[in-house]
mmCIF file of C-alpha atoms in Angstrom:
data_model
loop_
_atom_site.group_PDB
_atom_site.id
_atom_site.type_symbol
_atom_site.label_atom_id
_atom_site.label_comp_id
_atom_site.label_asym_id
_atom_site.label_seq_id
_atom_site.Cartn_x
_atom_site.Cartn_y
_atom_site.Cartn_z
ATOM 1 C CA MET L 18 78.136 23.275 37.019
ATOM 2 C CA SER L 19 79.901 20.052 37.760
ATOM 3 C CA HIS L 20 83.638 19.709 38.195
ATOM 4 C CA ARG L 21 83.669 17.088 35.408
ATOM 5 C CA ALA L 22 82.068 19.566 32.913
ATOM 6 C CA GLN L 23 84.766 22.110 33.713
ATOM 7 C CA GLU L 24 87.543 19.540 33.166
ATOM 8 C CA SER L 25 86.162 18.291 29.864
ATOM 9 C CA GLY L 26 85.868 21.792 28.440
ATOM 10 C CA THR L 27 82.108 21.519 27.855
ATOM 11 C CA ALA L 28 81.229 24.338 30.249
ATOM 12 C CA PRO L 29 79.440 27.232 28.577
ATOM 13 C CA ARG L 30 81.693 30.184 28.007
ATOM 14 C CA ILE L 31 80.588 33.762 28.470
ATOM 15 C CA SER L 32 82.071 36.085 25.871
ATOM 16 C CA GLY L 33 84.153 39.027 27.015
ATOM 17 C CA GLU L 34 81.785 41.485 25.337
ATOM 18 C CA LEU L 35 78.823 40.055 27.190
ATOM 19 C CA ARG L 36 80.693 40.216 30.478
ATOM 20 C CA ASP L 37 81.781 43.811 29.769
ATOM 21 C CA HIS L 38 78.236 44.927 29.016
ATOM 22 C CA ARG L 39 76.397 42.979 31.718
ATOM 23 C CA ARG L 40 75.527 46.145 33.651
ATOM 24 C CA LEU L 41 73.956 47.675 30.559
ATOM 25 C CA LEU L 42 71.995 44.462 29.982
ATOM 26 C CA PHE L 43 70.775 44.577 33.574
ATOM 27 C CA LEU L 44 69.787 48.253 33.236
ATOM 28 C CA GLU L 45 67.924 47.612 29.980
ATOM 29 C CA GLY L 46 66.182 44.618 31.538
ATOM 30 C CA LEU L 47 65.174 46.647 34.579
ATOM 31 C CA ILE L 48 63.787 49.442 32.392
ATOM 32 C CA LEU L 49 61.804 46.927 30.335
ATOM 33 C CA LEU L 50 60.425 45.329 33.511
ATOM 34 C CA ILE L 51 59.283 48.712 34.821
ATOM 35 C CA LEU L 52 57.743 49.746 31.481
ATOM 36 C CA GLY L 53 56.055 46.360 31.089
ATOM 37 C CA LEU L 54 54.582 46.545 34.558
ATOM 38 C CA ALA L 55 53.394 50.096 33.873
ATOM 39 C CA ALA L 56 51.736 49.000 30.612
ATOM 40 C CA VAL L 57 49.853 46.243 32.429
ATOM 41 C CA VAL L 58 48.890 48.302 35.501
ATOM 42 C CA LEU L 59 48.284 51.671 33.797
ATOM 43 C CA PRO L 60 46.835 50.937 30.339
ATOM 44 C CA GLU L 61 45.787 54.569 29.762
ATOM 45 C CA ILE L 62 49.408 55.717 29.906
ATOM 46 C CA ALA L 63 50.485 52.890 27.602
ATOM 47 C CA ILE L 64 47.819 53.852 25.065
ATOM 48 C CA ALA L 65 48.917 57.515 25.239
ATOM 49 C CA GLY L 66 52.524 56.449 24.609
ATOM 50 C CA ILE L 67 51.479 54.366 21.627
ATOM 51 C CA ALA L 68 49.456 57.315 20.313
ATOM 52 C CA VAL L 69 52.490 59.630 20.506
ATOM 53 C CA VAL L 70 54.758 57.160 18.699
ATOM 54 C CA LEU L 71 52.155 56.576 15.981
ATOM 55 C CA GLY L 72 51.645 60.318 15.730
ATOM 56 C CA TRP L 73 55.332 60.890 15.044
ATOM 57 C CA LEU L 74 55.324 58.048 12.493
ATOM 58 C CA PHE L 75 52.334 59.541 10.663
ATOM 59 C CA LEU L 76 53.878 62.991 10.813
ATOM 60 C CA GLY L 77 57.213 61.775 9.439
ATOM 61 C CA ALA L 78 55.565 59.721 6.694
ATOM 62 C CA GLY L 79 53.355 62.639 5.717
ATOM 63 C CA LEU L 80 56.255 65.100 5.574
ATOM 64 C CA ALA L 81 58.352 62.655 3.535
ATOM 65 C CA GLY L 82 55.420 61.994 1.209
ATOM 66 C CA LEU L 83 54.762 65.695 0.759
ATOM 67 C CA ALA L 84 58.420 66.440 0.022
ATOM 68 C CA THR L 85 58.769 63.679 -2.582
ATOM 69 C CA THR L 86 55.425 64.566 -4.175
ATOM 70 C CA LEU L 87 56.375 68.232 -4.474
ATOM 71 C CA MET L 88 59.655 67.247 -6.133
ATOM 72 C CA ASP L 89 57.735 65.451 -8.901
ATOM 73 C CA ARG L 90 54.872 67.845 -9.626
ATOM 74 C CA HIS L 91 54.215 66.500 -13.106
ATOM 75 C CA ALA L 92 53.447 62.923 -12.041
ATOM 76 C CA PRO L 93 49.899 61.649 -12.472
ATOM 77 C CA GLY L 94 47.718 62.096 -9.397
ATOM 78 C CA PHE L 95 49.786 64.960 -7.979
ATOM 79 C CA ALA L 96 46.826 66.586 -6.171
ATOM 80 C CA TRP L 97 45.697 63.251 -4.672
ATOM 81 C CA ALA L 98 49.201 62.478 -3.442
ATOM 82 C CA VAL L 99 49.495 65.925 -1.838
ATOM 83 C CA ALA L 100 46.108 65.482 -0.154
ATOM 84 C CA SER L 101 47.137 62.044 1.158
ATOM 85 C CA ALA L 102 50.366 63.475 2.595
ATOM 86 C CA VAL L 103 48.469 66.337 4.241
ATOM 87 C CA ILE L 104 45.967 63.871 5.781
ATOM 88 C CA SER L 105 48.902 61.905 7.230
ATOM 89 C CA ILE L 106 50.449 65.097 8.638
ATOM 90 C CA VAL L 107 47.144 66.152 10.234
ATOM 91 C CA ALA L 108 46.658 62.683 11.776
ATOM 92 C CA GLY L 109 50.214 62.819 13.138
ATOM 93 C CA VAL L 110 49.739 66.258 14.653
ATOM 94 C CA LEU L 111 46.442 65.260 16.284
ATOM 95 C CA LEU L 112 47.961 62.124 17.814
ATOM 96 C CA THR L 113 51.013 63.961 19.181
ATOM 97 C CA ILE L 114 49.083 66.969 20.524
ATOM 98 C CA TRP L 115 46.263 65.046 22.246
ATOM 99 C CA PRO L 116 47.681 61.654 23.247
ATOM 100 C CA MET L 117 45.833 61.606 26.575
ATOM 101 C CA HIS L 118 42.522 61.300 24.811
ATOM 102 C CA GLY L 119 43.673 57.722 24.741
ATOM 103 C CA PHE L 120 42.405 54.686 23.004
ATOM 104 C CA TYR L 121 39.217 56.088 21.522
ATOM 105 C CA SER L 122 40.798 59.171 19.982
ATOM 106 C CA LEU L 123 43.589 56.983 18.600
ATOM 107 C CA SER L 124 41.025 54.668 17.047
ATOM 108 C CA PHE L 125 38.975 57.518 15.577
ATOM 109 C CA VAL L 126 42.054 59.252 14.136
ATOM 110 C CA LEU L 127 43.331 55.984 12.644
ATOM 111 C CA ALA L 128 39.909 55.107 11.207
ATOM 112 C CA GLY L 129 39.511 58.625 9.822
ATOM 113 C CA PHE L 130 42.979 58.527 8.313
ATOM 114 C CA LEU L 131 42.358 55.142 6.690
ATOM 115 C CA ALA L 132 38.971 56.212 5.294
ATOM 116 C CA ALA L 133 40.299 59.477 3.858
ATOM 117 C CA ASP L 134 43.506 57.931 2.585
ATOM 118 C CA GLY L 135 41.544 55.025 1.087
ATOM 119 C CA LEU L 136 39.379 57.389 -0.947
ATOM 120 C CA LEU L 137 42.416 59.387 -2.016
ATOM 121 C CA MET L 138 44.346 56.259 -3.031
ATOM 122 C CA ILE L 139 41.392 55.040 -5.094
ATOM 123 C CA MET L 140 41.268 58.394 -6.906
ATOM 124 C CA PHE L 141 45.073 58.326 -7.272
ATOM 125 C CA GLY L 142 44.864 54.833 -8.807
ATOM 126 C CA ILE L 143 42.106 55.871 -11.209
ATOM 127 C CA GLU L 144 44.188 58.849 -12.301
ATOM 128 C CA HIS L 145 47.154 56.547 -12.936
ATOM 129 C CA ARG L 146 44.885 54.300 -15.012
ATOM 130 C CA ARG L 147 43.944 57.247 -17.187
ATOM 131 C CA LYS L 148 47.640 57.966 -17.721
ATOM 132 C CA LEU L 149 48.187 54.298 -18.707
ATOM 133 C CA SER L 150 50.327 53.428 -15.715
ATOM 134 C CA ARG L 151 50.608 49.640 -15.472
ATOM 135 C CA GLN L 152 50.599 49.478 -11.677
ATOM 136 C CA TRP L 153 47.398 51.430 -11.086
ATOM 137 C CA THR L 154 45.581 48.381 -9.658
ATOM 138 C CA TRP L 155 47.996 48.138 -6.708
ATOM 139 C CA ILE L 156 47.284 51.746 -5.775
ATOM 140 C CA PHE L 157 43.545 51.187 -6.220
ATOM 141 C CA LEU L 158 43.604 48.007 -4.081
ATOM 142 C CA ASN L 159 45.568 49.857 -1.392
ATOM 143 C CA GLY L 160 42.708 52.356 -1.224
ATOM 144 C CA VAL L 161 40.087 49.597 -1.036
ATOM 145 C CA LEU L 162 42.015 47.877 1.759
ATOM 146 C CA ASP L 163 42.216 51.156 3.697
ATOM 147 C CA LEU L 164 38.449 51.589 3.331
ATOM 148 C CA LEU L 165 37.877 48.065 4.684
ATOM 149 C CA LEU L 166 40.241 48.558 7.640
ATOM 150 C CA ALA L 167 38.646 51.836 8.837
ATOM 151 C CA PRO L 168 35.327 50.325 10.043
ATOM 152 C CA LEU L 169 37.172 47.259 11.350
ATOM 153 C CA ILE L 170 39.233 49.467 13.682
ATOM 154 C CA LEU L 171 36.068 51.151 14.944
ATOM 155 C CA ALA L 172 34.352 47.798 15.495
ATOM 156 C CA VAL L 173 37.294 46.494 17.539
ATOM 157 C CA THR L 174 37.453 49.747 19.495
ATOM 158 C CA PHE L 175 33.977 49.270 20.878
ATOM 159 C CA ALA L 176 34.439 45.617 21.766
ATOM 160 C CA ALA L 177 34.328 45.177 25.549
ATOM 161 C CA ALA L 178 37.910 43.963 25.980
ATOM 162 C CA ALA L 179 39.634 46.052 23.307
ATOM 163 C CA PHE L 180 40.916 48.751 25.657
ATOM 164 C CA TRP L 181 43.112 46.578 27.829
ATOM 165 C CA ILE L 182 44.276 43.978 25.272
ATOM 166 C CA LEU L 183 46.929 46.093 23.524
ATOM 167 C CA PRO L 184 48.650 47.387 26.692
ATOM 168 C CA LEU L 185 48.439 43.916 28.265
ATOM 169 C CA VAL L 186 50.131 42.230 25.296
ATOM 170 C CA ILE L 187 52.818 44.913 25.068
ATOM 171 C CA GLY L 188 53.342 44.839 28.847
ATOM 172 C CA ILE L 189 53.718 41.060 29.028
ATOM 173 C CA ASP L 190 56.188 41.145 26.143
ATOM 174 C CA MET L 191 58.255 43.819 27.909
ATOM 175 C CA LEU L 192 58.156 41.918 31.222
ATOM 176 C CA PHE L 193 59.509 38.764 29.602
ATOM 177 C CA ALA L 194 62.118 40.693 27.603
ATOM 178 C CA GLY L 195 63.286 42.493 30.745
ATOM 179 C CA ALA L 196 63.482 39.259 32.750
ATOM 180 C CA SER L 197 65.457 37.626 29.937
ATOM 181 C CA LEU L 198 67.994 40.453 29.824
ATOM 182 C CA ILE L 199 68.400 40.422 33.602
ATOM 183 C CA ALA L 200 68.967 36.634 33.494
ATOM 184 C CA LEU L 201 71.547 37.104 30.726
ATOM 185 C CA SER L 202 73.246 39.814 32.771
ATOM 186 C CA ALA L 203 73.385 37.530 35.800
ATOM 187 C CA ALA L 204 74.871 34.714 33.702
ATOM 188 C CA ALA L 205 77.579 37.093 32.460
ATOM 189 C CA HIS L 206 78.749 37.996 35.994
ATOM 190 C CA PRO L 207 82.438 37.024 36.415
ATOM 191 C CA ASP L 208 81.640 34.962 39.520
ATOM 192 C CA GLY L 209 78.648 33.346 37.847
ATOM 193 C CA ARG L 210 76.239 35.155 40.207
#
């Protein structure tokens, strides 16, 4: 930075909060760099990690769906909604118990979930139509979309490059995010180092 920029007051200022938290920024950046590198170099581990996170998401969504459905037992399509929640719970449990089966098991579980949930949502929508619910078409279309996505996931799974694309994209994103945080941490150093 030039001496003239400092005199004119145009030098960038680093906020006190940023300076106080620069070590945490550096640590977060370093962790992201390591995780990004691991995702690129070890795609099987990255896929297993993704499977576990998705498993917990499915499990949580299924449990929440089951709880809210059981609270309103007299709503149209009760049995279909319970079945959909149970399918989500089963998919979540399978993904969290067997994450090391990797990319193919993740794809099969997701495709199976979408196919089963699609059929259940179609039946749920039809039941709402019988009960004169105005929004039945949205539920029905959700089921159709799920049925279309299930074979698409399987088709992508067996494409030659599908296995390494997801970990590579996630890894590159983490590498750049980590480098950015480390650069921000360095800029926040009191001596400018």
